[in-house]
Amino acid sequence: ATNQKRNFYNVFSQIRTLLSAKFEIQAGLNYNKTQFELENYSLNATQNYSYDAIFSPQLSFLYKPNEQQTVYFSASRGFSLPATEETLTSSGTINPEIKPENGYNFEIGGKFYFFNKSLYTELSAYRMQIKDLLVSKRVGNDQYVGINAGETLHQGIEMMLNHTTQISQIFTVNSYLAASLGNYKFQNFEDNGNNYSGNKLTGVPANKVNAGLSIN
């Protein structure tokens, strides 16, 4: 049995400023430092480990021609820390090879109202380059360890439509459609002499569509 205690510092700042009545800029910076202590009761041992500090900047430009329409462009860096089980080896000790995944995301899109605000739409296109993607590797029966899978590319288009109709003084009908069309693949990933570069990313559906209708 093991017990892991995590301590982290997370400091962030953000600024919003209007260049004019229609243009707005948002910028931010996040700093994270994570360290943890692992107690292994089976081995009667305690280990300490920490990750390098991570800086995550973000910058967005927004254009609002009117109250019902917004067009934006965003560039940002993000990260994801390994889960508790991903930080361990198969013997229950700290895995010093595992690192947080991180990447840059570029996105352009818009949010729009139509027909006297009865129809709301969102549309965006994104391109996200991730380094050290965290994946699970099977090392035995029902036994997995976390590894970093080189570089991956996530790119696609997302859209959402939400329409509301008042059919009487009592009832309204709400319908929605959400779709995500993506192309996700390993750009640079080699493991145990096998080259998976160019393969589709596993465990992530490339295309998703959801639709629904409700009467209130």
PDB file of C-alpha atoms in Angstrom:
ATOM      1  CA  ALA A   1       0.000   0.000   0.000  1.00  0.00           C
ATOM      2  CA  THR A   2       1.134   3.552  -0.696  1.00  0.00           C
ATOM      3  CA  ASN A   3       0.173   7.048   0.386  1.00  0.00           C
ATOM      4  CA  GLN A   4       0.974  10.112  -1.687  1.00  0.00           C
ATOM      5  CA  LYS A   5       0.911  13.686  -0.404  1.00  0.00           C
ATOM      6  CA  ARG A   6       1.012  16.433  -2.988  1.00  0.00           C
ATOM      7  CA  ASN A   7       1.924  20.058  -2.383  1.00  0.00           C
ATOM      8  CA  PHE A   8       1.699  22.629  -5.130  1.00  0.00           C
ATOM      9  CA  TYR A   9       1.954  26.349  -5.680  1.00  0.00           C
ATOM     10  CA  ASN A  10      -0.404  27.771  -8.271  1.00  0.00           C
ATOM     11  CA  VAL A  11      -0.133  31.519  -8.901  1.00  0.00           C
ATOM     12  CA  PHE A  12      -1.943  33.287 -11.707  1.00  0.00           C
ATOM     13  CA  SER A  13      -2.754  36.757 -12.930  1.00  0.00           C
ATOM     14  CA  GLN A  14      -5.128  38.045 -15.609  1.00  0.00           C
ATOM     15  CA  ILE A  15      -5.821  41.354 -17.267  1.00  0.00           C
ATOM     16  CA  ARG A  16      -8.660  42.532 -19.493  1.00  0.00           C
ATOM     17  CA  THR A  17      -8.591  45.803 -21.353  1.00  0.00           C
ATOM     18  CA  LEU A  18     -10.785  47.488 -23.936  1.00  0.00           C
ATOM     19  CA  LEU A  19      -8.960  48.967 -26.909  1.00  0.00           C
ATOM     20  CA  SER A  20     -12.259  50.404 -28.145  1.00  0.00           C
ATOM     21  CA  ALA A  21     -15.962  49.753 -27.796  1.00  0.00           C
ATOM     22  CA  LYS A  22     -15.591  46.708 -30.077  1.00  0.00           C
ATOM     23  CA  PHE A  23     -12.086  45.351 -29.385  1.00  0.00           C
ATOM     24  CA  GLU A  24     -10.959  43.647 -26.203  1.00  0.00           C
ATOM     25  CA  ILE A  25      -7.719  41.959 -25.156  1.00  0.00           C
ATOM     26  CA  GLN A  26      -7.378  39.323 -22.442  1.00  0.00           C
ATOM     27  CA  ALA A  27      -4.017  38.103 -21.189  1.00  0.00           C
ATOM     28  CA  GLY A  28      -2.965  35.830 -18.377  1.00  0.00           C
ATOM     29  CA  LEU A  29      -0.039  33.971 -16.864  1.00  0.00           C
ATOM     30  CA  ASN A  30      -0.088  30.908 -14.611  1.00  0.00           C
ATOM     31  CA  TYR A  31       2.814  29.488 -12.572  1.00  0.00           C
ATOM     32  CA  ASN A  32       2.748  25.989 -11.119  1.00  0.00           C
ATOM     33  CA  LYS A  33       5.253  24.123  -8.950  1.00  0.00           C
ATOM     34  CA  THR A  34       4.327  20.641  -7.754  1.00  0.00           C
ATOM     35  CA  GLN A  35       6.150  18.323  -5.370  1.00  0.00           C
ATOM     36  CA  PHE A  36       5.007  15.180  -3.598  1.00  0.00           C
ATOM     37  CA  GLU A  37       5.956  12.661  -0.961  1.00  0.00           C
ATOM     38  CA  LEU A  38       5.317   8.947  -1.400  1.00  0.00           C
ATOM     39  CA  GLU A  39       5.090   6.581   1.537  1.00  0.00           C
ATOM     40  CA  ASN A  40       5.391   2.912   0.595  1.00  0.00           C
ATOM     41  CA  TYR A  41       4.251   0.837   3.561  1.00  0.00           C
ATOM     42  CA  SER A  42       5.261  -2.444   1.932  1.00  0.00           C
ATOM     43  CA  LEU A  43       8.875  -1.308   1.477  1.00  0.00           C
ATOM     44  CA  ASN A  44       8.837   0.867   4.606  1.00  0.00           C
ATOM     45  CA  ALA A  45      10.295   3.714   2.572  1.00  0.00           C
ATOM     46  CA  THR A  46       9.541   7.379   1.865  1.00  0.00           C
ATOM     47  CA  GLN A  47      10.436   9.137  -1.383  1.00  0.00           C
ATOM     48  CA  ASN A  48      10.297  12.823  -2.311  1.00  0.00           C
ATOM     49  CA  TYR A  49      10.023  14.135  -5.843  1.00  0.00           C
ATOM     50  CA  SER A  50       9.143  17.368  -7.655  1.00  0.00           C
ATOM     51  CA  TYR A  51       8.460  18.578 -11.181  1.00  0.00           C
ATOM     52  CA  ASP A  52      10.053  21.558 -12.857  1.00  0.00           C
ATOM     53  CA  ALA A  53       8.107  24.805 -12.581  1.00  0.00           C
ATOM     54  CA  ILE A  54       5.599  25.347 -15.394  1.00  0.00           C
ATOM     55  CA  PHE A  55       4.668  28.748 -16.832  1.00  0.00           C
ATOM     56  CA  SER A  56       1.427  28.881 -18.836  1.00  0.00           C
ATOM     57  CA  PRO A  57       0.682  32.114 -20.735  1.00  0.00           C
ATOM     58  CA  GLN A  58      -2.580  32.961 -22.491  1.00  0.00           C
ATOM     59  CA  LEU A  59      -3.555  35.739 -24.910  1.00  0.00           C
ATOM     60  CA  SER A  60      -6.937  36.403 -26.525  1.00  0.00           C
ATOM     61  CA  PHE A  61      -8.305  39.018 -28.910  1.00  0.00           C
ATOM     62  CA  LEU A  62     -12.058  39.609 -29.048  1.00  0.00           C
ATOM     63  CA  TYR A  63     -14.045  41.584 -31.600  1.00  0.00           C
ATOM     64  CA  LYS A  64     -17.668  42.437 -30.749  1.00  0.00           C
ATOM     65  CA  PRO A  65     -19.408  44.219 -33.624  1.00  0.00           C
ATOM     66  CA  ASN A  66     -22.618  44.237 -31.555  1.00  0.00           C
ATOM     67  CA  GLU A  67     -24.115  42.699 -28.417  1.00  0.00           C
ATOM     68  CA  GLN A  68     -25.192  39.557 -30.277  1.00  0.00           C
ATOM     69  CA  GLN A  69     -21.918  38.618 -31.986  1.00  0.00           C
ATOM     70  CA  THR A  70     -18.375  37.917 -30.786  1.00  0.00           C
ATOM     71  CA  VAL A  71     -15.380  36.747 -32.821  1.00  0.00           C
ATOM     72  CA  TYR A  72     -12.186  35.717 -31.047  1.00  0.00           C
ATOM     73  CA  PHE A  73      -8.670  34.369 -31.444  1.00  0.00           C
ATOM     74  CA  SER A  74      -6.837  32.695 -28.586  1.00  0.00           C
ATOM     75  CA  ALA A  75      -3.338  31.316 -28.020  1.00  0.00           C
ATOM     76  CA  SER A  76      -2.436  29.539 -24.805  1.00  0.00           C
ATOM     77  CA  ARG A  77      -0.216  26.979 -23.140  1.00  0.00           C
ATOM     78  CA  GLY A  78      -1.589  24.365 -20.772  1.00  0.00           C
ATOM     79  CA  PHE A  79      -0.427  21.350 -18.804  1.00  0.00           C
ATOM     80  CA  SER A  80      -1.751  18.263 -17.040  1.00  0.00           C
ATOM     81  CA  LEU A  81      -0.052  16.559 -14.109  1.00  0.00           C
ATOM     82  CA  PRO A  82       0.198  12.753 -13.959  1.00  0.00           C
ATOM     83  CA  ALA A  83      -2.456  11.051 -11.822  1.00  0.00           C
ATOM     84  CA  THR A  84      -1.331   9.259  -8.671  1.00  0.00           C
ATOM     85  CA  GLU A  85      -1.189   5.819 -10.325  1.00  0.00           C
ATOM     86  CA  GLU A  86       0.721   7.253 -13.300  1.00  0.00           C
ATOM     87  CA  THR A  87       3.543   8.466 -11.038  1.00  0.00           C
ATOM     88  CA  LEU A  88       4.260   4.910  -9.821  1.00  0.00           C
ATOM     89  CA  THR A  89       6.227   1.997 -11.244  1.00  0.00           C
ATOM     90  CA  SER A  90       4.820  -1.530 -11.252  1.00  0.00           C
ATOM     91  CA  SER A  91       6.587  -2.119  -7.894  1.00  0.00           C
ATOM     92  CA  GLY A  92       4.909   0.891  -6.262  1.00  0.00           C
ATOM     93  CA  THR A  93       7.887   3.273  -6.209  1.00  0.00           C
ATOM     94  CA  ILE A  94       8.122   6.724  -7.818  1.00  0.00           C
ATOM     95  CA  ASN A  95       8.594   6.683 -11.584  1.00  0.00           C
ATOM     96  CA  PRO A  96      11.194   9.434 -12.258  1.00  0.00           C
ATOM     97  CA  GLU A  97      10.703   9.097 -16.039  1.00  0.00           C
ATOM     98  CA  ILE A  98       7.114  10.371 -16.065  1.00  0.00           C
ATOM     99  CA  LYS A  99       6.605  14.072 -16.769  1.00  0.00           C
ATOM    100  CA  PRO A 100       3.564  16.378 -16.947  1.00  0.00           C
ATOM    101  CA  GLU A 101       2.095  16.704 -20.418  1.00  0.00           C
ATOM    102  CA  ASN A 102       2.004  20.200 -21.872  1.00  0.00           C
ATOM    103  CA  GLY A 103       1.049  21.861 -25.092  1.00  0.00           C
ATOM    104  CA  TYR A 104       0.071  24.959 -27.026  1.00  0.00           C
ATOM    105  CA  ASN A 105      -3.424  25.583 -28.298  1.00  0.00           C
ATOM    106  CA  PHE A 106      -4.464  28.021 -31.037  1.00  0.00           C
ATOM    107  CA  GLU A 107      -8.153  28.634 -31.527  1.00  0.00           C
ATOM    108  CA  ILE A 108     -10.335  30.886 -33.642  1.00  0.00           C
ATOM    109  CA  GLY A 109     -14.096  31.056 -33.391  1.00  0.00           C
ATOM    110  CA  GLY A 110     -17.239  32.997 -32.717  1.00  0.00           C
ATOM    111  CA  LYS A 111     -20.418  33.134 -30.652  1.00  0.00           C
ATOM    112  CA  PHE A 112     -23.579  34.436 -32.314  1.00  0.00           C
ATOM    113  CA  TYR A 113     -27.274  35.075 -31.621  1.00  0.00           C
ATOM    114  CA  PHE A 114     -29.841  35.094 -34.436  1.00  0.00           C
ATOM    115  CA  PHE A 115     -33.595  35.595 -34.849  1.00  0.00           C
ATOM    116  CA  ASN A 116     -34.111  37.857 -31.861  1.00  0.00           C
ATOM    117  CA  LYS A 117     -31.844  35.627 -29.712  1.00  0.00           C
ATOM    118  CA  SER A 118     -33.957  32.509 -30.248  1.00  0.00           C
ATOM    119  CA  LEU A 119     -30.973  30.784 -31.929  1.00  0.00           C
ATOM    120  CA  TYR A 120     -27.566  30.661 -30.254  1.00  0.00           C
ATOM    121  CA  THR A 121     -24.539  29.276 -32.119  1.00  0.00           C
ATOM    122  CA  GLU A 122     -20.891  28.630 -31.383  1.00  0.00           C
ATOM    123  CA  LEU A 123     -18.233  27.711 -33.927  1.00  0.00           C
ATOM    124  CA  SER A 124     -14.504  27.199 -33.407  1.00  0.00           C
ATOM    125  CA  ALA A 125     -11.463  25.688 -35.076  1.00  0.00           C
ATOM    126  CA  TYR A 126      -8.431  24.648 -33.054  1.00  0.00           C
ATOM    127  CA  ARG A 127      -4.934  23.224 -33.362  1.00  0.00           C
ATOM    128  CA  MET A 128      -3.257  21.828 -30.255  1.00  0.00           C
ATOM    129  CA  GLN A 129       0.297  20.499 -30.179  1.00  0.00           C
ATOM    130  CA  ILE A 130       1.010  18.354 -27.101  1.00  0.00           C
ATOM    131  CA  LYS A 131       4.369  17.143 -25.835  1.00  0.00           C
ATOM    132  CA  ASP A 132       4.815  14.213 -23.432  1.00  0.00           C
ATOM    133  CA  LEU A 133       1.185  13.089 -23.726  1.00  0.00           C
ATOM    134  CA  LEU A 134       0.284  10.801 -20.808  1.00  0.00           C
ATOM    135  CA  VAL A 135      -0.878   7.321 -21.834  1.00  0.00           C
ATOM    136  CA  SER A 136      -1.195   3.980 -20.026  1.00  0.00           C
ATOM    137  CA  LYS A 137       1.069   1.083 -20.971  1.00  0.00           C
ATOM    138  CA  ARG A 138       0.161  -2.477 -20.091  1.00  0.00           C
ATOM    139  CA  VAL A 139       3.004  -4.315 -18.337  1.00  0.00           C
ATOM    140  CA  GLY A 140       1.092  -7.368 -17.080  1.00  0.00           C
ATOM    141  CA  ASN A 141      -2.342  -8.805 -16.358  1.00  0.00           C
ATOM    142  CA  ASP A 142      -4.478  -5.890 -15.150  1.00  0.00           C
ATOM    143  CA  GLN A 143      -1.276  -3.937 -14.529  1.00  0.00           C
ATOM    144  CA  TYR A 144      -0.544  -0.605 -16.189  1.00  0.00           C
ATOM    145  CA  VAL A 145       2.035   2.160 -15.814  1.00  0.00           C
ATOM    146  CA  GLY A 146       2.012   5.695 -17.144  1.00  0.00           C
ATOM    147  CA  ILE A 147       4.393   6.761 -19.907  1.00  0.00           C
ATOM    148  CA  ASN A 148       4.901   9.907 -21.973  1.00  0.00           C
ATOM    149  CA  ALA A 149       4.028   9.398 -25.633  1.00  0.00           C
ATOM    150  CA  GLY A 150       6.249  11.884 -27.426  1.00  0.00           C
ATOM    151  CA  GLU A 151       4.358  14.505 -29.459  1.00  0.00           C
ATOM    152  CA  THR A 152       0.733  14.451 -30.586  1.00  0.00           C
ATOM    153  CA  LEU A 153      -1.368  16.753 -32.744  1.00  0.00           C
ATOM    154  CA  HIS A 154      -4.995  17.530 -31.981  1.00  0.00           C
ATOM    155  CA  GLN A 155      -6.895  19.627 -34.516  1.00  0.00           C
ATOM    156  CA  GLY A 156     -10.517  19.971 -35.449  1.00  0.00           C
ATOM    157  CA  ILE A 157     -13.749  21.938 -35.594  1.00  0.00           C
ATOM    158  CA  GLU A 158     -16.443  22.244 -32.949  1.00  0.00           C
ATOM    159  CA  MET A 159     -19.948  23.664 -33.365  1.00  0.00           C
ATOM    160  CA  MET A 160     -23.066  24.041 -31.250  1.00  0.00           C
ATOM    161  CA  LEU A 161     -26.618  25.183 -32.089  1.00  0.00           C
ATOM    162  CA  ASN A 162     -29.287  25.885 -29.497  1.00  0.00           C
ATOM    163  CA  HIS A 163     -32.788  26.977 -30.562  1.00  0.00           C
ATOM    164  CA  THR A 164     -35.720  27.922 -28.340  1.00  0.00           C
ATOM    165  CA  THR A 165     -39.319  28.288 -29.576  1.00  0.00           C
ATOM    166  CA  GLN A 166     -42.287  29.521 -27.560  1.00  0.00           C
ATOM    167  CA  ILE A 167     -45.223  27.431 -28.810  1.00  0.00           C
ATOM    168  CA  SER A 168     -47.771  28.702 -26.280  1.00  0.00           C
ATOM    169  CA  GLN A 169     -47.984  30.668 -23.074  1.00  0.00           C
ATOM    170  CA  ILE A 170     -47.235  27.437 -21.210  1.00  0.00           C
ATOM    171  CA  PHE A 171     -44.788  25.450 -23.375  1.00  0.00           C
ATOM    172  CA  THR A 172     -41.409  26.115 -24.964  1.00  0.00           C
ATOM    173  CA  VAL A 173     -39.460  23.747 -27.205  1.00  0.00           C
ATOM    174  CA  ASN A 174     -35.689  23.663 -26.933  1.00  0.00           C
ATOM    175  CA  SER A 175     -33.557  21.835 -29.507  1.00  0.00           C
ATOM    176  CA  TYR A 176     -29.804  21.543 -29.674  1.00  0.00           C
ATOM    177  CA  LEU A 177     -27.078  20.082 -31.847  1.00  0.00           C
ATOM    178  CA  ALA A 178     -23.419  19.763 -30.895  1.00  0.00           C
ATOM    179  CA  ALA A 179     -20.725  18.326 -33.127  1.00  0.00           C
ATOM    180  CA  SER A 180     -16.977  17.851 -32.901  1.00  0.00           C
ATOM    181  CA  LEU A 181     -14.926  16.773 -35.925  1.00  0.00           C
ATOM    182  CA  GLY A 182     -11.281  16.080 -35.184  1.00  0.00           C
ATOM    183  CA  ASN A 183      -8.051  14.670 -36.487  1.00  0.00           C
ATOM    184  CA  TYR A 184      -5.821  13.414 -33.659  1.00  0.00           C
ATOM    185  CA  LYS A 185      -2.575  11.550 -34.259  1.00  0.00           C
ATOM    186  CA  PHE A 186       0.841  10.694 -32.857  1.00  0.00           C
ATOM    187  CA  GLN A 187       3.471  12.885 -34.466  1.00  0.00           C
ATOM    188  CA  ASN A 188       6.521  11.399 -32.790  1.00  0.00           C
ATOM    189  CA  PHE A 189       6.125   8.311 -30.603  1.00  0.00           C
ATOM    190  CA  GLU A 190       8.492   5.363 -30.320  1.00  0.00           C
ATOM    191  CA  ASP A 191       8.280   2.679 -27.620  1.00  0.00           C
ATOM    192  CA  ASN A 192      10.343  -0.498 -27.259  1.00  0.00           C
ATOM    193  CA  GLY A 193      11.625  -0.205 -30.807  1.00  0.00           C
ATOM    194  CA  ASN A 194       8.146   0.255 -32.295  1.00  0.00           C
ATOM    195  CA  ASN A 195       7.408   3.461 -34.196  1.00  0.00           C
ATOM    196  CA  TYR A 196       3.818   4.675 -33.795  1.00  0.00           C
ATOM    197  CA  SER A 197       4.386   8.077 -35.427  1.00  0.00           C
ATOM    198  CA  GLY A 198       1.544   8.993 -37.765  1.00  0.00           C
ATOM    199  CA  ASN A 199      -0.943   6.606 -36.137  1.00  0.00           C
ATOM    200  CA  LYS A 200      -4.306   7.824 -34.903  1.00  0.00           C
ATOM    201  CA  LEU A 201      -4.458   8.711 -31.231  1.00  0.00           C
ATOM    202  CA  THR A 202      -5.934   5.853 -29.203  1.00  0.00           C
ATOM    203  CA  GLY A 203      -8.753   6.176 -26.685  1.00  0.00           C
ATOM    204  CA  VAL A 204     -10.097   9.454 -28.099  1.00  0.00           C
ATOM    205  CA  PRO A 205     -13.096   9.561 -30.488  1.00  0.00           C
ATOM    206  CA  ALA A 206     -12.299  11.744 -33.487  1.00  0.00           C
ATOM    207  CA  ASN A 207     -15.922  12.642 -34.280  1.00  0.00           C
ATOM    208  CA  LYS A 208     -18.826  13.191 -31.903  1.00  0.00           C
ATOM    209  CA  VAL A 209     -22.396  14.366 -32.505  1.00  0.00           C
ATOM    210  CA  ASN A 210     -25.075  15.020 -29.895  1.00  0.00           C
ATOM    211  CA  ALA A 211     -28.633  16.209 -30.523  1.00  0.00           C
ATOM    212  CA  GLY A 212     -31.679  16.605 -28.361  1.00  0.00           C
ATOM    213  CA  LEU A 213     -35.165  18.014 -28.008  1.00  0.00           C
ATOM    214  CA  SER A 214     -36.931  19.041 -24.822  1.00  0.00           C
ATOM    215  CA  ILE A 215     -40.378  20.478 -24.069  1.00  0.00           C
ATOM    216  CA  ASN A 216     -40.638  22.724 -21.025  1.00  0.00           C
TER     217      ASN A 216
END
